[in-house]
């Protein structure tokens, strides 16, 4: 009996093979607004210095993210999603990390031992002049607002400007010197230190690593501040029927400064008003 089966050609065999499964392309990574790439892509205006101490900003951002998370039920109804709140918390952590990088890079800037001693002395004198103002002018809201403005910022250039501003401050509030341990010798030394540190400040500004770290820190601050502003406004709108909760959606630091500025303006108006 003949075998009726016929050999299958290689062409037929290949056509019956199971097609190989297609390999999936890896999903593109999600855009992270806190990344270095995203921060550097922002408008140059984001590179300007913060308007409050970074440590204060970090605490306020963290506190706001926790508040918003606790009030998620109402906030989500007006477009303040859980993702936005989580992003704010990431911005707070990122800002803290970038501040540490900046401080480390700043500390690594090559300064002579003499310049480092002058910088340390300037920082200590800066703190002394501010602390004296906090006490001596404790009942002067306008003076306190001015001290808060002076104390903002970081870096050697800021310290130099602080010293010069504080000398001007004490010239305007000389009457309060008597209740502090600040002397005219301190103010003269502040002027001398500001002049002596100009060269060191130029080194810091020209150092590539320090400049890059500072720019990233500043960009992160304003990007975080922009998101925080949206969440604060949303919170005040969502809880407009609950003033106590709505009041928590504010920046305490800026509220204090604004209140002092308004008092200063009213005081100036009253002094300028003609007597009747």
Coordinates of C-alpha atoms in Angstrom, one line a residue:
X1 CA 0.0 0.0 0.0
X2 CA 1.4 3.2 -1.1
X3 CA 1.8 6.1 1.4
X4 CA -0.6 8.7 0.1
X5 CA 0.8 11.5 2.3
X6 CA 2.8 14.1 0.5
X7 CA 5.7 15.9 1.9
X8 CA 4.8 19.5 2.8
X9 CA 6.9 22.1 0.9
X10 CA 9.0 24.5 3.0
X11 CA 6.9 27.3 1.6
X12 CA 3.7 25.8 3.0
X13 CA 5.3 25.0 6.3
X14 CA 6.6 28.6 6.8
X15 CA 3.1 30.0 6.0
X16 CA 1.6 27.9 8.8
X17 CA 4.0 29.2 11.4
X18 CA 2.5 31.2 14.3
X19 CA 3.5 34.8 13.8
X20 CA 5.9 36.1 16.4
X21 CA 4.3 38.4 19.0
X22 CA 4.9 42.1 18.4
X23 CA 7.1 43.7 21.1
X24 CA 5.4 46.6 22.8
X25 CA 7.2 49.9 22.8
X26 CA 8.1 51.1 26.2
X27 CA 5.8 53.8 27.4
X28 CA 7.4 57.2 27.3
X29 CA 8.1 58.5 30.8
X30 CA 5.5 60.9 32.2
X31 CA 6.4 64.5 32.2
X32 CA 7.7 65.6 35.6
X33 CA 7.4 69.4 36.1
X34 CA 10.0 69.2 39.0
X35 CA 12.7 67.7 36.8
X36 CA 15.8 69.6 35.8
X37 CA 14.8 69.5 32.2
X38 CA 11.3 70.9 32.9
X39 CA 12.6 73.7 35.2
X40 CA 15.2 74.8 32.7
X41 CA 12.6 75.0 30.0
X42 CA 10.6 77.6 32.0
X43 CA 10.7 81.3 31.1
X44 CA 13.9 83.1 32.2
X45 CA 11.8 85.2 34.7
X46 CA 11.6 82.0 36.8
X47 CA 15.3 82.3 37.5
X48 CA 14.9 85.5 39.7
X49 CA 15.5 85.2 43.4
X50 CA 12.7 84.1 45.8
X51 CA 10.7 86.7 47.7
X52 CA 10.9 84.8 50.9
X53 CA 13.4 82.5 52.7
X54 CA 13.4 79.1 51.0
X55 CA 13.1 77.3 54.3
X56 CA 9.8 79.2 55.0
X57 CA 8.6 78.4 51.5
X58 CA 9.3 74.7 51.9
X59 CA 7.4 74.6 55.1
X60 CA 4.4 76.5 53.7
X61 CA 4.3 74.3 50.6
X62 CA 4.3 71.1 52.7
X63 CA 1.6 72.5 55.0
X64 CA -0.5 73.5 52.1
X65 CA -0.3 70.1 50.4
X66 CA -1.4 68.4 53.6
X67 CA -4.3 70.8 54.0
X68 CA -5.4 70.3 50.4
X69 CA -5.1 66.6 50.7
X70 CA -7.3 66.6 53.8
X71 CA -9.9 68.7 51.9
X72 CA -9.7 66.7 48.7
X73 CA -13.5 65.9 48.5
X74 CA -14.4 69.6 48.0
X75 CA -11.3 70.7 46.1
X76 CA -11.6 67.9 43.5
X77 CA -15.0 69.3 42.5
X78 CA -13.5 72.6 41.4
X79 CA -10.6 71.2 39.5
X80 CA -7.9 71.0 42.2
X81 CA -7.2 67.3 41.6
X82 CA -5.3 64.9 43.8
X83 CA -2.5 64.9 41.2
X84 CA -2.1 68.6 41.6
X85 CA -1.9 68.3 45.3
X86 CA 0.6 65.4 45.0
X87 CA 2.7 67.6 42.6
X88 CA 2.8 70.4 45.2
X89 CA 4.2 68.0 47.8
X90 CA 6.8 66.9 45.2
X91 CA 7.7 70.5 44.6
X92 CA 8.2 71.1 48.3
X93 CA 10.6 68.1 48.6
X94 CA 12.4 69.1 45.4
X95 CA 12.8 72.7 46.6
X96 CA 14.4 71.5 49.8
X97 CA 16.7 69.2 47.9
X98 CA 17.8 72.0 45.5
X99 CA 18.4 74.4 48.4
X100 CA 20.8 71.9 49.9
X101 CA 22.6 71.4 46.5
X102 CA 22.9 75.2 46.2
X103 CA 24.3 75.6 49.7
X104 CA 26.8 72.8 49.1
X105 CA 27.8 74.3 45.7
X106 CA 28.1 77.7 47.3
X107 CA 30.3 76.3 50.0
X108 CA 32.6 74.7 47.4
X109 CA 33.3 78.0 45.6
X110 CA 37.0 78.6 45.8
X111 CA 37.5 81.4 48.3
X112 CA 40.7 82.3 50.1
X113 CA 40.9 81.5 53.8
X114 CA 40.8 85.3 54.4
X115 CA 37.6 85.7 52.3
X116 CA 36.0 82.8 54.1
X117 CA 36.7 84.4 57.5
X118 CA 35.3 87.7 56.2
X119 CA 32.2 85.9 54.9
X120 CA 31.6 84.2 58.3
X121 CA 32.0 87.5 60.1
X122 CA 29.6 89.2 57.7
X123 CA 27.0 86.5 58.2
X124 CA 27.3 86.9 62.0
X125 CA 27.1 90.7 61.8
X126 CA 24.1 90.5 59.4
X127 CA 22.3 88.3 62.0
X128 CA 23.2 90.6 64.8
X129 CA 21.9 93.7 63.0
X130 CA 18.6 92.0 62.1
X131 CA 18.1 90.6 65.6
X132 CA 18.7 94.0 67.1
X133 CA 16.2 95.5 64.8
X134 CA 13.6 92.9 65.7
X135 CA 14.0 93.9 69.3
X136 CA 14.6 97.6 69.2
X137 CA 11.9 98.3 66.7
X138 CA 9.5 95.6 67.9
X139 CA 6.5 98.0 68.0
X140 CA 7.2 99.5 64.6
X141 CA 5.3 97.5 62.0
X142 CA 7.0 99.3 59.0
X143 CA 10.4 98.6 60.4
X144 CA 9.6 94.9 60.9
X145 CA 8.4 94.7 57.3
X146 CA 11.7 96.3 56.1
X147 CA 13.7 93.8 58.2
X148 CA 11.8 90.9 56.6
X149 CA 12.5 92.2 53.2
X150 CA 16.2 92.6 53.9
X151 CA 16.5 89.1 55.4
X152 CA 15.2 87.4 52.2
X153 CA 17.6 85.8 49.8
X154 CA 20.8 83.9 50.2
X155 CA 24.3 84.0 48.7
X156 CA 27.3 86.2 49.2
X157 CA 25.9 89.0 47.0
X158 CA 22.7 89.0 49.2
X159 CA 24.8 89.2 52.4
X160 CA 26.7 92.2 51.0
X161 CA 23.4 93.9 50.0
X162 CA 21.9 93.0 53.4
X163 CA 24.8 94.7 55.2
X164 CA 24.4 97.9 53.2
X165 CA 20.6 97.9 53.6
X166 CA 21.0 97.4 57.4
X167 CA 23.4 100.3 57.7
X168 CA 20.7 102.4 56.0
X169 CA 18.1 100.9 58.3
X170 CA 20.0 101.8 61.4
X171 CA 20.6 105.3 60.1
X172 CA 16.8 105.7 59.9
X173 CA 16.2 104.1 63.3
X174 CA 19.2 105.4 65.2
X175 CA 17.0 106.2 68.3
X176 CA 16.5 102.4 68.8
X177 CA 20.2 101.6 69.0
X178 CA 20.3 102.4 72.7
X179 CA 18.2 99.4 73.7
X180 CA 20.4 97.0 71.7
X181 CA 24.0 95.9 71.8
X182 CA 24.7 97.3 68.4
X183 CA 27.3 100.0 68.2
X184 CA 28.4 102.5 65.6
X185 CA 31.5 100.4 65.3
X186 CA 29.4 97.5 64.1
X187 CA 27.8 99.7 61.4
X188 CA 31.2 100.9 60.3
X189 CA 32.4 97.3 60.1
X190 CA 29.3 96.4 58.1
X191 CA 30.3 98.9 55.4
X192 CA 33.9 97.7 55.4
X193 CA 32.9 94.1 55.1
X194 CA 30.5 94.8 52.2
X195 CA 33.3 96.5 50.3
X196 CA 35.9 93.8 51.1
X197 CA 33.7 90.9 50.0
X198 CA 32.9 92.3 46.5
X199 CA 35.6 90.2 44.9
X200 CA 34.5 87.0 46.7
X201 CA 30.9 87.6 45.5
X202 CA 32.1 87.9 41.9
X203 CA 33.8 84.5 42.3
X204 CA 30.6 82.9 43.6
X205 CA 28.6 84.4 40.7
X206 CA 31.0 83.2 38.1
X207 CA 31.3 79.6 39.4
X208 CA 29.4 77.4 37.0
X209 CA 28.2 74.8 39.5
X210 CA 27.0 77.3 42.0
X211 CA 25.3 79.4 39.4
X212 CA 23.5 76.4 38.0
X213 CA 22.4 75.2 41.4
X214 CA 21.1 78.6 42.3
X215 CA 19.2 78.9 39.0
X216 CA 17.5 75.6 39.5
X217 CA 16.6 76.4 43.1
X218 CA 15.1 79.7 42.0
X219 CA 13.1 78.2 39.1
X220 CA 11.7 75.5 41.4
X221 CA 10.7 78.1 43.9
X222 CA 8.6 80.1 41.4
X223 CA 7.2 77.0 39.7
X224 CA 6.0 75.7 43.1
X225 CA 4.7 79.1 44.0
X226 CA 2.7 79.3 40.9
X227 CA 1.0 75.9 41.6
X228 CA 0.5 76.9 45.3
X229 CA -1.2 80.1 44.2
X230 CA -3.7 78.2 42.2
X231 CA -4.4 75.8 45.1
X232 CA -4.7 78.7 47.6
X233 CA -7.2 80.6 45.4
X234 CA -9.1 77.4 44.8
X235 CA -9.3 76.6 48.5
X236 CA -10.6 80.1 49.3
X237 CA -13.2 79.7 46.6
X238 CA -14.3 76.2 47.6
X239 CA -14.6 77.2 51.2
X240 CA -16.0 80.7 50.8
X241 CA -18.9 79.6 53.0
X242 CA -16.5 78.4 55.7
X243 CA -14.2 81.4 56.4
X244 CA -12.1 79.6 59.1
X245 CA -11.1 76.9 56.6
X246 CA -10.7 79.4 53.7
X247 CA -8.4 81.5 55.9
X248 CA -6.0 78.6 56.1
X249 CA -5.4 78.7 52.3
X250 CA -3.0 81.7 52.6
X251 CA 0.7 82.3 52.9
X252 CA 1.3 83.4 56.4
X253 CA 4.6 84.9 55.5
X254 CA 3.2 87.1 52.7
X255 CA 0.0 87.9 54.7
X256 CA 2.2 89.3 57.5
X257 CA 4.3 91.3 55.1
X258 CA 1.2 92.7 53.3
X259 CA -0.4 93.6 56.6
X260 CA 2.8 95.5 57.7
X261 CA 3.0 97.2 54.3
X262 CA -0.6 98.4 54.6
X263 CA 0.1 99.8 58.1
X264 CA 3.1 101.5 56.8
X265 CA 1.1 103.1 54.0
X266 CA -1.6 104.3 56.4
X267 CA 1.0 105.8 58.7
X268 CA 2.6 107.6 55.8
X269 CA -0.8 108.9 54.7
X270 CA -1.6 110.2 58.2
X271 CA 1.7 112.0 58.4
X272 CA 1.2 113.6 55.0
X273 CA -2.4 114.7 55.7
X274 CA -2.7 118.4 56.4
X275 CA -3.8 119.5 59.8
X276 CA -7.3 120.9 59.9

